[in-house]
XYZ file of C-alpha atoms in Angstrom:
685
model
C 23.686 7.036 -94.499
C 25.435 3.726 -95.035
C 26.249 3.519 -91.353
C 22.729 4.196 -90.115
C 21.377 1.427 -92.329
C 24.048 -1.048 -91.280
C 23.375 -0.396 -87.619
C 19.842 -1.664 -88.086
C 21.125 -5.114 -89.032
C 24.054 -5.239 -86.610
C 22.351 -7.811 -84.435
C 21.948 -10.162 -87.394
C 25.567 -9.690 -88.369
C 26.799 -10.552 -84.899
C 24.671 -13.616 -84.818
C 26.340 -14.853 -87.907
C 29.305 -13.666 -86.233
C 55.744 5.187 -114.307
C 56.401 6.003 -116.346
C 59.268 7.945 -114.901
C 61.048 11.008 -116.214
C 64.781 11.750 -116.209
C 66.278 15.012 -117.433
C 70.022 15.313 -117.692
C 71.887 18.341 -116.320
C 70.026 20.765 -114.426
C 66.736 19.501 -108.528
C 65.267 15.385 -102.710
C 67.466 12.952 -101.603
C 67.723 12.702 -97.866
C 70.265 10.289 -97.513
C 52.426 -8.143 -79.024
C 50.779 -10.636 -78.304
C 47.629 -10.364 -76.107
C 49.190 -12.158 -73.147
C 52.244 -14.060 -71.960
C 51.825 -17.462 -73.552
C 53.647 -20.745 -73.064
C 55.099 -22.079 -76.300
C 56.206 -25.577 -77.203
C 59.933 -25.826 -77.894
C 60.528 -26.018 -81.666
C 63.106 -28.473 -82.906
C 65.881 -26.973 -85.031
C 68.696 -28.491 -86.990
C 66.813 -31.667 -87.836
C 66.562 -32.996 -91.358
C 64.209 -30.766 -93.335
C 60.769 -32.164 -93.981
C 59.937 -32.943 -97.594
C 58.788 -29.939 -99.580
C 55.048 -29.570 -99.243
C 53.123 -29.722 -102.464
C 51.543 -26.385 -103.344
C 47.927 -26.401 -102.267
C 46.815 -22.951 -103.333
C 47.389 -20.938 -106.473
C 48.063 -17.225 -105.843
C 46.532 -14.549 -107.994
C 48.694 -13.781 -111.015
C 50.888 -10.698 -110.889
C 49.227 -9.344 -113.990
C 46.458 -10.437 -116.294
C 45.901 -9.477 -119.885
C 42.348 -8.515 -120.720
C 41.510 -7.048 -124.114
C 40.916 -3.344 -123.714
C 41.250 -0.086 -125.547
C 44.475 1.942 -125.656
C 46.223 -0.513 -123.356
C 43.556 -0.255 -120.646
C 42.079 -3.328 -118.936
C 38.582 -2.319 -120.100
C 36.722 -1.347 -123.259
C 36.421 2.438 -122.973
C 33.262 4.394 -123.729
C 32.827 8.114 -124.340
C 31.751 9.903 -121.172
C 30.041 13.316 -121.284
C 32.303 16.090 -122.541
C 32.576 17.763 -119.128
C 33.664 14.474 -117.540
C 36.231 13.861 -120.244
C 37.596 17.392 -119.799
C 37.903 16.919 -116.019
C 39.718 13.604 -116.506
C 42.140 15.015 -119.111
C 42.899 17.990 -116.870
C 43.529 15.618 -113.956
C 46.126 13.729 -116.009
C 47.951 17.037 -116.509
C 47.535 18.241 -112.923
C 48.803 15.080 -111.269
C 52.164 15.520 -112.986
C 52.515 18.953 -111.408
C 50.875 18.256 -108.053
C 52.105 14.787 -107.172
C 55.752 14.883 -108.213
C 58.915 16.319 -106.736
C 62.183 17.136 -108.454
C 65.616 16.096 -107.263
C 68.944 17.138 -108.704
C 71.414 14.481 -107.639
C 75.074 15.490 -107.769
C 77.674 12.727 -107.356
C 81.266 13.508 -106.435
C 84.386 11.551 -105.513
C 86.218 11.756 -102.181
C 87.997 14.932 -103.259
C 84.723 16.624 -104.207
C 85.202 16.349 -107.974
C 82.082 15.594 -110.031
C 81.805 12.138 -111.557
C 80.735 11.977 -115.186
C 78.953 9.177 -117.079
C 78.104 7.104 -114.017
C 74.870 5.119 -114.268
C 72.103 6.076 -111.823
C 69.170 3.677 -111.371
C 66.246 4.260 -109.051
C 62.958 2.668 -108.131
C 60.190 3.772 -105.837
C 59.726 1.404 -102.908
C 56.914 3.204 -101.042
C 54.224 5.792 -101.772
C 53.302 8.791 -99.610
C 49.795 8.741 -101.091
C 47.619 6.008 -99.571
C 45.969 3.505 -101.917
C 43.732 1.289 -99.818
C 40.852 -1.167 -99.774
C 38.204 -1.785 -97.124
C 37.529 -5.421 -96.240
C 38.149 -8.192 -93.734
C 41.835 -9.013 -93.170
C 41.862 -12.422 -94.871
C 40.690 -10.733 -98.078
C 44.279 -9.519 -98.432
C 44.997 -12.948 -99.913
C 43.184 -11.705 -103.008
C 44.071 -7.995 -102.816
C 47.753 -7.571 -101.930
C 48.893 -7.895 -105.527
C 47.064 -4.649 -106.277
C 50.041 -2.795 -104.851
C 48.002 -1.135 -102.087
C 49.797 0.376 -99.117
C 46.738 0.872 -96.921
C 43.886 -1.152 -95.450
C 40.594 -0.158 -93.836
C 38.191 -2.034 -91.619
C 35.442 -0.998 -89.240
C 35.844 -1.152 -85.457
C 32.168 -0.979 -84.567
C 31.330 -0.207 -80.948
C 29.576 -3.566 -80.628
C 32.694 -5.442 -81.750
C 34.679 -3.666 -79.037
C 32.171 -3.435 -76.194
C 29.022 -5.495 -76.856
C 27.741 -4.701 -73.375
C 28.727 -1.691 -71.326
C 31.872 -2.572 -69.406
C 32.482 -5.832 -71.316
C 35.387 -5.318 -73.728
C 36.357 -7.857 -76.430
C 39.703 -6.407 -77.504
C 41.360 -9.758 -78.174
C 38.446 -10.746 -80.412
C 38.554 -7.374 -82.180
C 42.290 -7.679 -82.773
C 41.960 -11.031 -84.542
C 38.585 -10.423 -86.191
C 39.836 -7.196 -87.765
C 43.485 -8.254 -88.113
C 44.795 -5.057 -86.526
C 48.227 -6.256 -85.400
C 48.505 -8.684 -88.317
C 47.879 -6.108 -91.028
C 50.075 -3.524 -89.341
C 52.976 -5.985 -89.082
C 52.635 -6.582 -92.826
C 53.583 -2.976 -93.560
C 50.147 -1.642 -94.543
C 48.797 1.604 -93.126
C 45.813 0.634 -90.941
C 42.792 2.917 -91.023
C 40.436 2.220 -88.103
C 37.070 3.122 -89.536
C 33.848 3.771 -87.648
C 35.401 4.162 -84.205
C 32.439 6.217 -83.003
C 29.015 7.146 -84.335
C 25.729 7.842 -82.602
C 23.855 4.965 -84.198
C 26.721 2.644 -83.325
C 26.009 2.931 -79.601
C 22.229 2.819 -79.700
C 20.491 1.799 -77.457
C 23.318 0.904 -75.047
C 23.985 4.358 -73.641
C 21.644 5.521 -70.863
C 18.819 7.604 -72.298
C 18.464 11.210 -71.304
C 21.678 11.524 -69.284
C 24.255 13.298 -71.438
C 26.943 13.417 -68.740
C 26.786 9.648 -68.239
C 26.795 9.111 -71.990
C 29.986 11.170 -72.250
C 31.680 9.109 -69.534
C 30.842 5.811 -71.257
C 32.073 7.163 -74.605
C 35.273 8.432 -73.010
C 35.957 5.070 -71.339
C 35.260 3.153 -74.559
C 37.546 5.281 -76.734
C 40.314 5.406 -74.126
C 40.454 1.603 -73.881
C 40.304 1.131 -77.642
C 42.812 3.765 -78.724
C 45.371 3.094 -75.997
C 45.294 -0.650 -76.810
C 45.980 -0.262 -80.545
C 47.954 2.996 -80.681
C 51.038 1.131 -81.917
C 49.185 -0.459 -84.833
C 46.643 2.074 -86.148
C 47.830 4.920 -88.381
C 44.509 6.714 -88.928
C 41.577 6.762 -86.512
C 38.138 7.748 -87.747
C 36.901 9.863 -84.846
C 33.377 10.073 -86.217
C 31.487 8.382 -89.009
C 28.826 10.529 -90.649
C 28.334 13.461 -88.259
C 24.774 14.118 -89.350
C 22.845 15.346 -86.338
C 19.643 15.620 -88.362
C 19.174 11.869 -88.883
C 22.167 9.954 -87.437
C 20.990 10.986 -83.985
C 18.954 8.326 -82.159
C 19.607 9.979 -78.779
C 18.273 13.301 -80.058
C 21.364 15.224 -79.031
C 21.271 18.934 -79.673
C 23.592 20.386 -82.299
C 25.824 21.661 -79.486
C 25.918 18.250 -77.753
C 26.700 16.556 -81.050
C 29.685 18.815 -81.637
C 30.874 18.264 -78.060
C 30.946 14.501 -78.652
C 32.739 14.753 -81.997
C 35.353 16.911 -80.277
C 35.571 14.489 -77.344
C 36.323 11.613 -79.697
C 39.014 13.547 -81.581
C 40.606 14.803 -78.347
C 40.823 11.324 -76.807
C 42.464 9.940 -79.939
C 44.960 12.799 -79.963
C 45.752 12.204 -76.289
C 46.312 8.442 -76.453
C 47.795 8.206 -79.946
C 49.436 11.568 -80.665
C 51.320 10.340 -83.744
C 48.222 9.056 -85.556
C 46.083 11.044 -87.955
C 42.443 11.718 -87.136
C 39.666 11.510 -89.719
C 36.010 12.516 -89.834
C 34.042 10.717 -92.530
C 31.035 12.326 -94.214
C 28.397 10.808 -96.501
C 26.732 12.527 -99.469
C 29.370 15.262 -99.077
C 28.416 17.358 -102.093
C 24.983 18.090 -100.637
C 24.862 21.606 -99.211
C 23.405 20.561 -95.854
C 26.107 17.931 -95.395
C 28.804 20.428 -96.262
C 27.376 22.823 -93.703
C 27.814 20.203 -90.966
C 31.515 20.080 -91.815
C 31.633 23.867 -91.602
C 30.090 23.592 -88.120
C 32.804 21.121 -87.080
C 35.582 23.342 -88.408
C 34.204 26.472 -86.768
C 33.770 24.627 -83.461
C 37.532 24.110 -83.368
C 37.646 20.314 -83.530
C 41.222 19.167 -84.074
C 41.383 16.631 -86.910
C 43.618 15.974 -89.914
C 41.547 14.343 -92.657
C 38.024 14.847 -93.943
C 36.802 11.638 -95.532
C 34.375 12.088 -98.422
C 32.194 9.165 -99.457
C 31.743 8.991 -103.222
C 28.934 6.515 -103.742
C 27.258 8.828 -106.241
C 25.635 7.012 -109.187
C 26.149 3.621 -107.526
C 23.564 0.904 -107.014
C 23.083 0.206 -103.321
C 22.134 -3.295 -102.307
C 18.306 -3.324 -102.055
C 18.469 -4.783 -98.532
C 19.504 -1.304 -97.314
C 16.479 0.571 -98.710
C 18.622 3.472 -99.861
C 19.907 4.573 -103.236
C 22.779 6.975 -103.798
C 22.083 10.294 -105.541
C 23.278 10.940 -109.076
C 26.065 13.401 -109.770
C 28.333 13.685 -112.788
C 32.080 13.197 -112.495
C 32.525 16.831 -113.490
C 30.280 17.877 -110.605
C 32.207 15.608 -108.195
C 35.406 17.253 -109.431
C 34.003 20.705 -108.610
C 32.834 19.424 -105.225
C 36.359 18.241 -104.425
C 37.793 21.596 -105.417
C 35.292 23.429 -103.214
C 36.253 21.291 -100.217
C 39.922 21.883 -100.978
C 39.319 25.638 -100.779
C 37.216 25.293 -97.608
C 39.777 23.180 -95.748
C 42.968 24.932 -96.831
C 43.081 27.478 -94.004
C 42.414 24.758 -91.423
C 45.268 22.541 -92.635
C 42.870 19.612 -93.149
C 43.443 17.168 -96.011
C 40.829 15.156 -97.910
C 40.567 11.399 -98.121
C 38.410 9.852 -100.829
C 37.365 7.536 -98.019
C 34.772 5.358 -99.702
C 34.174 4.786 -103.384
C 32.478 1.833 -105.007
C 30.492 1.102 -108.142
C 28.710 -2.058 -109.282
C 30.000 -4.303 -112.033
C 26.448 -5.463 -112.677
C 22.982 -4.203 -111.748
C 19.334 -4.897 -112.677
C 18.236 -3.577 -116.054
C 16.068 -0.858 -114.500
C 19.068 0.740 -112.747
C 20.179 3.903 -114.624
C 23.893 3.102 -114.748
C 26.010 6.067 -115.820
C 26.139 8.278 -118.911
C 23.401 6.218 -120.516
C 25.283 2.916 -120.168
C 24.232 0.014 -117.943
C 26.609 -1.068 -115.212
C 29.180 -3.624 -116.344
C 32.754 -4.571 -115.532
C 33.934 -2.133 -118.205
C 31.866 0.778 -116.894
C 32.836 0.041 -113.285
C 36.530 0.058 -114.227
C 36.398 3.206 -116.363
C 34.339 5.202 -113.868
C 36.745 4.126 -111.106
C 39.762 5.217 -113.145
C 38.265 8.634 -113.845
C 37.208 9.215 -110.230
C 40.500 7.946 -108.792
C 42.556 9.998 -111.253
C 40.592 13.154 -110.477
C 41.114 12.525 -106.747
C 44.826 11.732 -107.115
C 45.423 14.903 -109.104
C 44.406 17.166 -106.205
C 47.348 18.064 -103.924
C 45.050 18.227 -100.896
C 43.790 14.636 -101.330
C 45.930 12.210 -99.294
C 44.423 8.866 -100.282
C 41.709 6.875 -102.015
C 39.903 3.833 -100.696
C 37.761 1.256 -102.500
C 34.874 -0.129 -100.456
C 34.959 -3.173 -100.520
C 37.524 -5.528 -102.059
C 35.509 -8.710 -102.549
C 31.940 -9.205 -103.704
C 29.647 -9.948 -100.788
C 25.927 -10.792 -100.929
C 25.385 -8.340 -98.068
C 27.764 -5.687 -99.391
C 26.609 -2.073 -99.332
C 27.106 -1.724 -103.095
C 25.700 -4.712 -104.945
C 28.440 -6.404 -107.010
C 30.756 -3.630 -105.862
C 33.891 -5.700 -105.238
C 37.134 -5.687 -107.178
C 37.098 -9.499 -106.947
C 33.956 -11.407 -107.907
C 32.120 -14.193 -106.092
C 34.294 -16.773 -107.869
C 37.389 -14.981 -106.477
C 38.391 -13.801 -109.941
C 39.802 -10.266 -110.357
C 37.478 -7.932 -112.218
C 38.588 -5.316 -114.716
C 38.322 -2.745 -111.915
C 40.939 -4.762 -109.984
C 43.302 -4.621 -112.925
C 42.541 -0.928 -113.384
C 43.447 -0.154 -109.764
C 46.616 -2.218 -110.136
C 47.520 -0.408 -113.353
C 46.921 3.033 -111.839
C 49.097 2.312 -108.808
C 51.894 0.999 -111.032
C 51.671 3.986 -113.347
C 51.957 6.310 -110.323
C 55.055 4.485 -109.057
C 58.400 5.561 -110.527
C 61.491 3.712 -111.669
C 64.155 4.539 -114.201
C 67.796 5.186 -114.913
C 70.066 7.741 -116.531
C 73.672 8.929 -116.896
C 75.437 11.653 -114.911
C 76.280 14.628 -117.115
C 79.613 16.487 -117.322
C 78.809 18.252 -114.041
C 78.096 14.930 -112.308
C 74.378 15.649 -112.075
C 71.083 14.071 -112.977
C 67.561 15.315 -112.354
C 64.892 12.887 -111.227
C 61.176 13.652 -111.306
C 59.060 11.298 -109.249
C 55.921 10.786 -107.218
C 56.207 11.368 -103.488
C 57.658 8.477 -101.524
C 60.698 6.377 -100.693
C 63.246 5.502 -103.383
C 66.129 3.080 -103.657
C 68.943 4.606 -105.713
C 71.963 2.752 -107.114
C 75.009 4.625 -108.506
C 77.402 2.557 -110.624
C 80.822 3.165 -112.181
C 80.451 1.723 -115.718
C 84.173 1.028 -116.074
C 84.744 -0.922 -112.847
C 81.165 -2.017 -111.981
C 81.732 -0.578 -108.497
C 78.454 0.616 -107.062
C 76.775 2.149 -104.057
C 73.147 2.146 -102.962
C 71.193 4.587 -100.835
C 67.588 5.253 -99.857
C 66.025 8.674 -100.260
C 62.666 10.374 -99.774
C 61.185 12.498 -102.533
C 58.453 14.907 -101.449
C 55.652 16.202 -103.634
C 56.156 19.720 -104.903
C 59.731 20.028 -103.642
C 62.783 20.882 -105.738
C 66.043 19.978 -104.043
C 69.665 19.365 -104.785
C 71.573 16.635 -102.972
C 75.281 15.955 -103.233
C 76.372 12.360 -102.624
C 79.972 11.216 -102.222
C 80.525 8.035 -104.198
C 81.680 5.412 -101.706
C 81.439 2.052 -103.444
C 80.266 -0.832 -101.344
C 82.261 -4.032 -101.337
C 80.048 -6.537 -103.193
C 78.650 -9.552 -101.388
C 79.997 -8.488 -97.984
C 76.727 -9.236 -96.177
C 76.235 -12.438 -98.160
C 79.675 -13.767 -97.240
C 79.088 -12.982 -93.575
C 75.734 -14.761 -93.723
C 77.268 -17.920 -95.195
C 80.028 -17.929 -92.586
C 77.448 -17.809 -89.797
C 75.393 -20.602 -91.356
C 78.516 -22.733 -91.837
C 79.432 -22.237 -88.206
C 75.908 -23.315 -87.188
C 76.085 -26.580 -89.128
C 79.647 -27.213 -87.977
C 78.594 -26.869 -84.340
C 75.611 -29.107 -85.069
C 78.060 -31.817 -86.187
C 76.733 -32.045 -89.745
C 80.064 -32.601 -91.511
C 78.605 -33.358 -94.939
C 76.538 -30.183 -95.080
C 79.396 -28.120 -93.678
C 81.797 -29.371 -96.361
C 79.303 -28.774 -99.164
C 78.726 -25.274 -97.813
C 82.454 -24.542 -97.770
C 82.689 -25.683 -101.374
C 79.939 -23.239 -102.308
C 81.668 -20.483 -100.331
C 84.955 -21.050 -102.212
C 83.113 -20.995 -105.537
C 81.329 -17.771 -104.557
C 84.659 -16.092 -103.700
C 86.013 -17.276 -107.058
C 83.124 -15.690 -109.002
C 83.408 -12.450 -107.015
C 87.138 -12.254 -107.776
C 86.440 -12.539 -111.506
C 83.571 -10.013 -111.223
C 81.138 -12.685 -112.442
C 78.184 -11.130 -110.645
C 75.419 -13.258 -112.170
C 77.256 -16.498 -111.402
C 78.034 -15.243 -107.900
C 74.346 -14.559 -107.286
C 73.375 -18.040 -108.499
C 76.036 -19.634 -106.301
C 74.924 -17.677 -103.250
C 71.304 -18.731 -103.729
C 72.309 -22.390 -104.036
C 74.439 -22.101 -100.894
C 71.613 -20.561 -98.906
C 69.187 -23.238 -100.091
C 71.623 -25.869 -98.809
C 72.473 -24.195 -95.503
C 69.050 -22.835 -94.488
C 68.006 -23.976 -91.042
C 64.834 -26.056 -90.652
C 62.440 -25.369 -87.780
C 59.547 -27.713 -87.147
C 56.957 -27.906 -84.406
C 53.449 -29.222 -83.898
C 50.628 -27.506 -82.025
C 47.679 -29.357 -80.535
C 44.346 -27.654 -80.994
C 42.952 -28.219 -77.481
C 46.086 -27.241 -75.515
C 48.348 -24.938 -77.544
C 45.990 -22.629 -79.447
C 44.354 -19.592 -77.901
C 40.804 -18.495 -78.636
C 39.597 -15.059 -79.708
C 35.803 -15.232 -79.763
C 32.982 -12.728 -79.696
C 30.708 -14.760 -77.481
C 32.861 -16.921 -75.206
C 36.114 -16.910 -73.289
C 36.720 -20.604 -72.706
C 37.574 -23.096 -75.456
C 35.345 -26.021 -76.289
C 37.038 -29.382 -76.796
C 35.372 -32.201 -78.733
C 36.841 -35.145 -80.696
C 40.230 -34.285 -79.160
C 40.033 -30.997 -81.100
C 39.271 -27.368 -80.319
C 35.921 -26.351 -81.797
C 35.289 -22.978 -83.445
C 32.409 -21.417 -85.349
C 31.243 -18.095 -86.764
C 33.927 -15.369 -86.532
C 36.105 -17.320 -84.058
C 39.887 -17.263 -84.412
C 42.471 -19.589 -82.916
C 45.917 -18.030 -82.628
C 49.462 -18.830 -81.583
C 51.998 -16.014 -81.021
C 55.447 -16.756 -82.396
C 58.302 -14.597 -83.704
C 58.606 -16.035 -87.191
C 61.993 -15.652 -88.904
C 62.507 -14.614 -92.500
C 62.217 -17.611 -94.797
C 59.689 -20.082 -96.183
C 56.900 -21.743 -94.210
C 54.466 -24.590 -94.716
C 51.509 -24.976 -92.354
C 49.454 -28.176 -92.316
C 46.199 -28.118 -90.360
C 44.413 -31.327 -89.482
C 40.740 -30.452 -89.272
C 37.241 -31.871 -89.561
C 33.856 -30.218 -89.913
C 30.206 -30.477 -88.980
C 27.733 -29.154 -91.531
C 24.095 -28.116 -91.595
C 22.276 -29.552 -94.605
C 24.661 -28.898 -97.495
C 26.478 -26.029 -95.781
C 30.094 -26.834 -94.958
C 32.116 -24.389 -92.865
C 35.190 -22.550 -94.139
C 38.661 -21.896 -92.771
C 41.479 -19.402 -93.397
C 45.057 -20.146 -92.313
C 47.197 -17.093 -91.601
C 50.793 -16.258 -90.705
C 50.953 -12.551 -89.916
C 49.197 -10.793 -92.794
C 49.767 -13.725 -95.178
C 46.520 -15.631 -95.600
C 45.461 -18.802 -97.345
C 42.550 -19.028 -99.690
C 39.135 -19.413 -98.116
C 39.127 -23.183 -97.675
C 35.937 -25.219 -97.568
C 36.359 -27.952 -94.964
C 33.991 -30.508 -96.409
C 34.821 -33.693 -94.545
C 33.408 -35.007 -91.309
C 36.587 -37.009 -90.831
C 39.965 -35.405 -90.119
C 41.816 -34.260 -93.241
C 44.997 -32.238 -93.830
C 44.910 -28.722 -95.290
C 48.185 -27.079 -96.323
C 49.240 -23.460 -96.774
C 52.659 -22.217 -97.902
C 53.983 -18.686 -97.939
C 57.123 -16.564 -97.700
C 58.009 -14.925 -94.396
C 59.458 -11.412 -94.162
C 60.552 -11.807 -90.550
C 57.896 -9.386 -89.272
C 55.174 -11.975 -88.693
C 54.273 -12.567 -85.050
C 51.216 -14.789 -85.003
C 49.729 -17.891 -86.616
C 45.936 -17.866 -86.980
C 43.157 -20.273 -87.860
C 39.994 -18.353 -88.726
C 36.426 -19.329 -89.168
C 35.489 -16.408 -91.462
C 32.254 -14.690 -90.623
C 29.588 -16.221 -92.808
C 25.945 -17.146 -92.893
C 24.938 -20.525 -91.558
C 21.259 -21.365 -91.364
C 21.761 -22.551 -87.784
C 24.395 -20.398 -86.124
C 26.894 -22.463 -84.146
C 26.051 -25.741 -85.865
C 28.482 -25.275 -88.758
C 31.637 -26.114 -86.823
C 35.344 -26.646 -87.346
C 37.317 -29.178 -85.308
C 41.018 -28.242 -85.199
C 43.130 -31.231 -84.134
C 46.762 -30.258 -84.844
C 48.876 -27.753 -86.747
C 52.259 -28.786 -88.099
C 54.669 -25.930 -88.890
C 57.729 -26.325 -91.137
C 60.061 -23.337 -91.607
C 63.310 -22.963 -93.521
C 65.250 -19.826 -92.664
C 68.596 -18.085 -93.112
C 68.304 -16.599 -89.634
C 70.135 -18.254 -86.773
C 68.110 -19.316 -83.723
C 68.127 -16.851 -80.847
C 70.626 -17.629 -78.119
C-alpha cells in the first residue's frame, strides 16, 4: 500500500530531485569507480598542514535519559497478552539466537592448559539490524550499531525513460558502493513493482512488457552485484490493487518469477526478498501462498509491520490496528507456512510515530509519544528477534521527514536529536552483542554462550602474559567443541615492522630530524617491550606513529576535477569559476583512500530563493558530514574531518534532495576541495 501511494507523487519527488554468559567446564570456534578517471598527483612527504579545527560534533556514543528499569523510556503497562508475548520472547531469544562453544586449549604436546584467561567479544552479528534512509543519514545513524542499510531503487531512478539508464546517478544518490564499502549489508529495496513502471511500459502487450522488465533488471543487477547483499525482487505483490496494467493473476506470478530468476542469474550469491504489506490480512497471506505454490525461488519474505501507526495524511491511508500479541501469532503462522520452503522472514519495515494529532488512537489507550514509540518498538523488535526464522529487522525511516510515510516516524527528530527510540534500538543491539571473559578449568576448557556472529578471542597465560588471538564464528543453535593449540604471538611484531617501514620512508625522504626522533621512539618501545611494560609500550607506539605518519595533500578544482552524477543532465555547468549543482546532484572524485585521518575543506557559495538556502553533505566513502546549510552568496570554507578505515574509494559533495520553491534556483557553487590526509600506510610504488 505504501508503494502504490508513493508512486502517485513520484513525479513531484523527482522534480525536487550482553550480557554474556560463561560456564566453566563442560560446547563453535572455526579457527569501482564508474569510469577511468584522470587524477591530480597528490603531494606526499611535505610538512603536514595545521590540524583543522573540528567543525562538526558527532552524535554521542551513549546518552542518558531518565527511564524505568534502566530503559531509555518511561514504561507503561501494555495489555496482558502483549506483556506475555514480550516476556516469552525474552526467554525464547536466549534459546533461539545463541550457540554454545566448548573451547579446549592445549599446549604443543596436547596437554590441557589450566587457569588461562579467555576473553572474547563479538565483532559482527549474523542477524541484520538495519535502517531505511538516504545514505548521508548514516552520519546520524551509524552509532546505533546497525550492520545493515536499506534504500529504494525505484524504476524511475534507474531508467526514467525506456532505454535511458542513470546508473551513475543511482549509485551516488543511493550510496550503493559507498555504503557497501563501509561494511554494511546493502538491501536494495523496491527493485520492481507494477506501479513503479506505470505508465512507461507499452499497454496491452505483455510480451513487450516482459522484455523491457528483463532488460531493466539485467542492467541494474549486473551493475551492482558486487555491492548489494539482498535484492527485493518485488515490492507488494498485490495483484488486486497494485496492478495498473491489469495483469491476470497468472501474468503477475510470471513477472514476480521473472524478477527473482534474473536476480539469481546475475547475482547468484545475493539473497532475494519479496516484501508484502498488511501481511496479517488473510487475502495478503493468500498471495504469498500463491507465490510459494508457483515455485518462485526466493530466500526472504519481508513483512511490513506498520500496524497501529499514524500514516502521514498526505498519503490518504491509515494502517490497520492489531495488537502486539496478534502480530506475534501472525509471525508464528508465517514461520510455520514458510518452513518447508526454506524461506526466512525479514521484519522489513516497522515504524511508529513519536507524536500524532490528539484524535489519533495511539496504542493501548495511550497517545503516541517518544516513550510509547520506544516501548512499542522494543516489544515488536524483541518478539521478531526471538523467532529463529526471522533474519533481520528494519526501521523505516531513520530521520524525521515532512514527507515521510509515517508522520514523526524517525529515530532522529527534525532537530537531528536522537529520540528515545534511537537509544532503545542502540540498547537492544548492544544487549544482543556478547563479550566476556573466564578461566580455563582443570581440563583446559571453557564454555561460551553467545549470539550468532563473528568473535575475537584472546587466550592469555596469567603467569607470563603471553597471549594469542584468533577469530571464530559462532552459529545460532549449534553446540560445538573446538581444540586450540596455544601458540603465543610475539607482542608488537607488526607494530615494530610498521615503524621500521615508516623510518625508512622518512630516511629516504631526507628528513633527518624526523628520522632521528623516530629511532629514539623505536628504542624506547623496544625497552618497554623488554620489561613487559605493555601500557607504556602502547603509549610509545602511538606517539611514534603520530610523529611518523605520512601527510598527503591535494586540491581539486570544481569545474575540472570533479565528476557529476545527476538525474537530469550529463554535462557539468560552470559558473563563477565553480561547478554548479542543485537538487539531488552529486559531485564525486574516485580515490583509494588509505587508513588514517582526513580533513576536507570545501570552498563553496550558494544562490537562494527567498529565505531558502541550499544544503551540502561532504562524504568520504560512507563517512558523511552533517547536513550543512550553505548560507553565503560569497565563497566560504566548509570543513569535515573523519577517520579512514582504508576501504573508502570516493569523495562526494552532495546536494541532498530537498524542497525548493523554485527547483533549480537553489544552487551550490563548488570552487575547490582541499584534502589533507595523515596515514601510516606507505604510498604505492
